[in-house]
CSV table of C-alpha atoms in Angstrom, one decimal:
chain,number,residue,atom,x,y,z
A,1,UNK,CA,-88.5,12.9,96.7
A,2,UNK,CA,-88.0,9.2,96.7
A,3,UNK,CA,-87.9,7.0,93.5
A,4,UNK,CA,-87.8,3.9,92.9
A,5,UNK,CA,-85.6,2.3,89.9
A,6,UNK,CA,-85.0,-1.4,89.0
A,7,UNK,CA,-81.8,-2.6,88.3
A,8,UNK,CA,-80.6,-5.7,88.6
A,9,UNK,CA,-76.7,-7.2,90.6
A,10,UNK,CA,-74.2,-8.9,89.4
A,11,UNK,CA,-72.4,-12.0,90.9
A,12,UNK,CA,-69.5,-9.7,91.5
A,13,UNK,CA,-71.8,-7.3,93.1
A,14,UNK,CA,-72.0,-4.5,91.0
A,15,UNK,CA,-75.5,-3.0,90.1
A,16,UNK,CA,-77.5,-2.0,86.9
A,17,UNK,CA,-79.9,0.2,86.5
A,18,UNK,CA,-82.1,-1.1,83.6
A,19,UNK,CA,-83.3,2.6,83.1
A,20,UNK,CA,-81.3,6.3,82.6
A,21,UNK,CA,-81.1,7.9,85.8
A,22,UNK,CA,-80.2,12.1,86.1
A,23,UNK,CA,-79.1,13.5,89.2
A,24,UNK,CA,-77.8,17.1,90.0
A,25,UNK,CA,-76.0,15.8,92.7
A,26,UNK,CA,-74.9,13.0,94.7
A,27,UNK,CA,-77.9,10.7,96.4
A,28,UNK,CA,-78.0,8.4,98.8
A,29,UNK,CA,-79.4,5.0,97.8
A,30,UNK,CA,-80.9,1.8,99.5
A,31,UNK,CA,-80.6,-1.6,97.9
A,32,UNK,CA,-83.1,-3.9,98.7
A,33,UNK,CA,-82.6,-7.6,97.1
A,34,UNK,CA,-85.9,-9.5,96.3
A,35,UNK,CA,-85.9,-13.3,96.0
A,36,UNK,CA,-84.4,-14.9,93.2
A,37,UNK,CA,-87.1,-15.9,90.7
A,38,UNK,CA,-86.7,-18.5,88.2
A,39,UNK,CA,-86.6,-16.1,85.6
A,40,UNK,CA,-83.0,-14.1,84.9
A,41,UNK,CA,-84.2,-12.6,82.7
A,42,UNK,CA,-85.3,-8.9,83.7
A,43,UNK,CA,-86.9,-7.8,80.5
A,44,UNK,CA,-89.2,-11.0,81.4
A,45,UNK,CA,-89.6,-9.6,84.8
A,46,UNK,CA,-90.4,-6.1,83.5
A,47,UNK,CA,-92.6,-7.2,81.3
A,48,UNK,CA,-94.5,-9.2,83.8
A,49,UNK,CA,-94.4,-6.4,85.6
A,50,UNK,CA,-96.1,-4.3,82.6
A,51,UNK,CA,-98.8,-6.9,82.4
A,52,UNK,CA,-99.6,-7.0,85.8
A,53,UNK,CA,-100.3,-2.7,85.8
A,54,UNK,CA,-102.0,-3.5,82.6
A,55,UNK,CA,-104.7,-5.5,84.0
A,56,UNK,CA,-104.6,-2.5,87.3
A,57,UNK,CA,-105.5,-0.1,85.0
A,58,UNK,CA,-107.7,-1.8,82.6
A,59,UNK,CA,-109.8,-2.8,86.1
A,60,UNK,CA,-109.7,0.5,87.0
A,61,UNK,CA,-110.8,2.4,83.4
A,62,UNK,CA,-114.1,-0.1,83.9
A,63,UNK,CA,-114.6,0.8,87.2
A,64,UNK,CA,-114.5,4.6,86.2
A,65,UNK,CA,-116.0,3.9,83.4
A,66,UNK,CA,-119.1,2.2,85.0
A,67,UNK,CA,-118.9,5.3,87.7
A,68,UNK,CA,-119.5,7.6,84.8
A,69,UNK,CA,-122.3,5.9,82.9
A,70,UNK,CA,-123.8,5.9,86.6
A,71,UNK,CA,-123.6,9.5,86.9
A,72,UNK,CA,-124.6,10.0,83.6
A,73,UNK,CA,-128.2,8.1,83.7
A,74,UNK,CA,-128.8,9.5,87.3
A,75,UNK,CA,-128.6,12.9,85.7
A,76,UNK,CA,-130.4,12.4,82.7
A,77,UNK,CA,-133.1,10.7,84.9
A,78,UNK,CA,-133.0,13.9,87.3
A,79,UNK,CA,-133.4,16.2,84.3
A,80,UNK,CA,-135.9,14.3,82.9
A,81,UNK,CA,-138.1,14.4,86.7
Protein backbone atom coordinates (compact mmCIF):
# COMPACT_ATOMS: atom_id res chain seq x y z
CA UNK A 1 0.00 0.00 0.00
CA UNK A 2 1.32 3.45 -0.81
CA UNK A 3 1.31 6.45 1.70
CA UNK A 4 2.06 9.49 1.53
CA UNK A 5 3.99 11.46 4.44
CA UNK A 6 5.20 15.12 4.53
CA UNK A 7 8.51 15.89 5.55
CA UNK A 8 10.38 18.61 4.76
CA UNK A 9 14.72 18.84 3.36
CA UNK A 10 17.38 20.32 4.60
CA UNK A 11 20.03 22.52 2.80
CA UNK A 12 22.35 19.71 3.46
CA UNK A 13 19.85 17.31 1.97
CA UNK A 14 18.77 15.29 4.64
CA UNK A 15 14.88 14.74 5.06
CA UNK A 16 12.30 15.05 7.92
CA UNK A 17 9.41 13.46 8.41
CA UNK A 18 7.13 15.88 10.32
CA UNK A 19 5.04 12.77 11.43
CA UNK A 20 6.12 9.08 13.27
CA UNK A 21 6.50 6.59 10.64
CA UNK A 22 6.50 2.39 11.65
CA UNK A 23 7.72 -0.01 9.21
CA UNK A 24 8.32 -3.87 9.68
CA UNK A 25 10.73 -3.63 7.13
CA UNK A 26 12.73 -1.74 4.80
CA UNK A 27 10.62 0.42 2.01
CA UNK A 28 11.40 1.95 -0.83
CA UNK A 29 10.59 5.63 -1.06
CA UNK A 30 10.14 8.51 -3.81
CA UNK A 31 10.90 12.06 -3.02
CA UNK A 32 9.12 14.43 -4.83
CA UNK A 33 10.24 18.31 -4.18
CA UNK A 34 7.26 20.93 -4.53
CA UNK A 35 8.06 24.61 -5.18
CA UNK A 36 9.45 26.61 -2.59
CA UNK A 37 6.61 28.74 -1.07
CA UNK A 38 7.17 31.79 0.73
CA UNK A 39 6.38 30.21 3.85
CA UNK A 40 9.27 27.95 5.72
CA UNK A 41 7.45 27.40 7.93
CA UNK A 42 5.73 23.80 7.64
CA UNK A 43 3.50 23.90 10.58
CA UNK A 44 2.12 27.08 8.48
CA UNK A 45 1.96 24.81 5.50
CA UNK A 46 0.20 22.01 7.45
CA UNK A 47 -2.09 24.08 8.82
CA UNK A 48 -3.07 25.54 5.53
CA UNK A 49 -3.30 22.37 4.52
CA UNK A 50 -5.81 21.56 7.52
CA UNK A 51 -7.93 24.44 6.49
CA UNK A 52 -8.11 23.71 3.10
CA UNK A 53 -9.71 19.83 4.04
CA UNK A 54 -11.69 21.71 6.46
CA UNK A 55 -13.61 23.64 4.09
CA UNK A 56 -13.64 19.90 1.78
CA UNK A 57 -15.40 18.41 4.34
CA UNK A 58 -17.57 21.06 5.72
CA UNK A 59 -18.81 21.38 1.71
CA UNK A 60 -19.32 18.01 1.68
CA UNK A 61 -21.33 17.42 5.29
CA UNK A 62 -23.85 20.21 3.50
CA UNK A 63 -24.08 18.45 0.48
CA UNK A 64 -24.94 15.14 2.44
CA UNK A 65 -26.72 16.85 4.60
CA UNK A 66 -29.06 18.59 1.97
CA UNK A 67 -29.07 14.77 0.27
CA UNK A 68 -30.58 13.56 3.44
CA UNK A 69 -33.29 16.16 4.19
CA UNK A 70 -34.12 15.40 0.34
CA UNK A 71 -34.58 11.88 1.00
CA UNK A 72 -36.21 12.48 4.02
CA UNK A 73 -39.24 14.89 2.75
CA UNK A 74 -39.59 12.58 -0.49
CA UNK A 75 -40.43 9.78 1.94
CA UNK A 76 -42.49 11.45 4.27
CA UNK A 77 -44.37 12.86 1.18
CA UNK A 78 -44.55 9.16 -0.29
CA UNK A 79 -45.96 7.94 3.05
CA UNK A 80 -48.17 10.48 3.38
CA UNK A 81 -49.68 9.68 -0.62
Amino acid sequence: MMQTIEAVIDEKGRIHLLENVELKNVRRAFVTLLPDSSQNDSTANLQNLGEILDDDLESANREISEMFKKSLEKSAKELAD
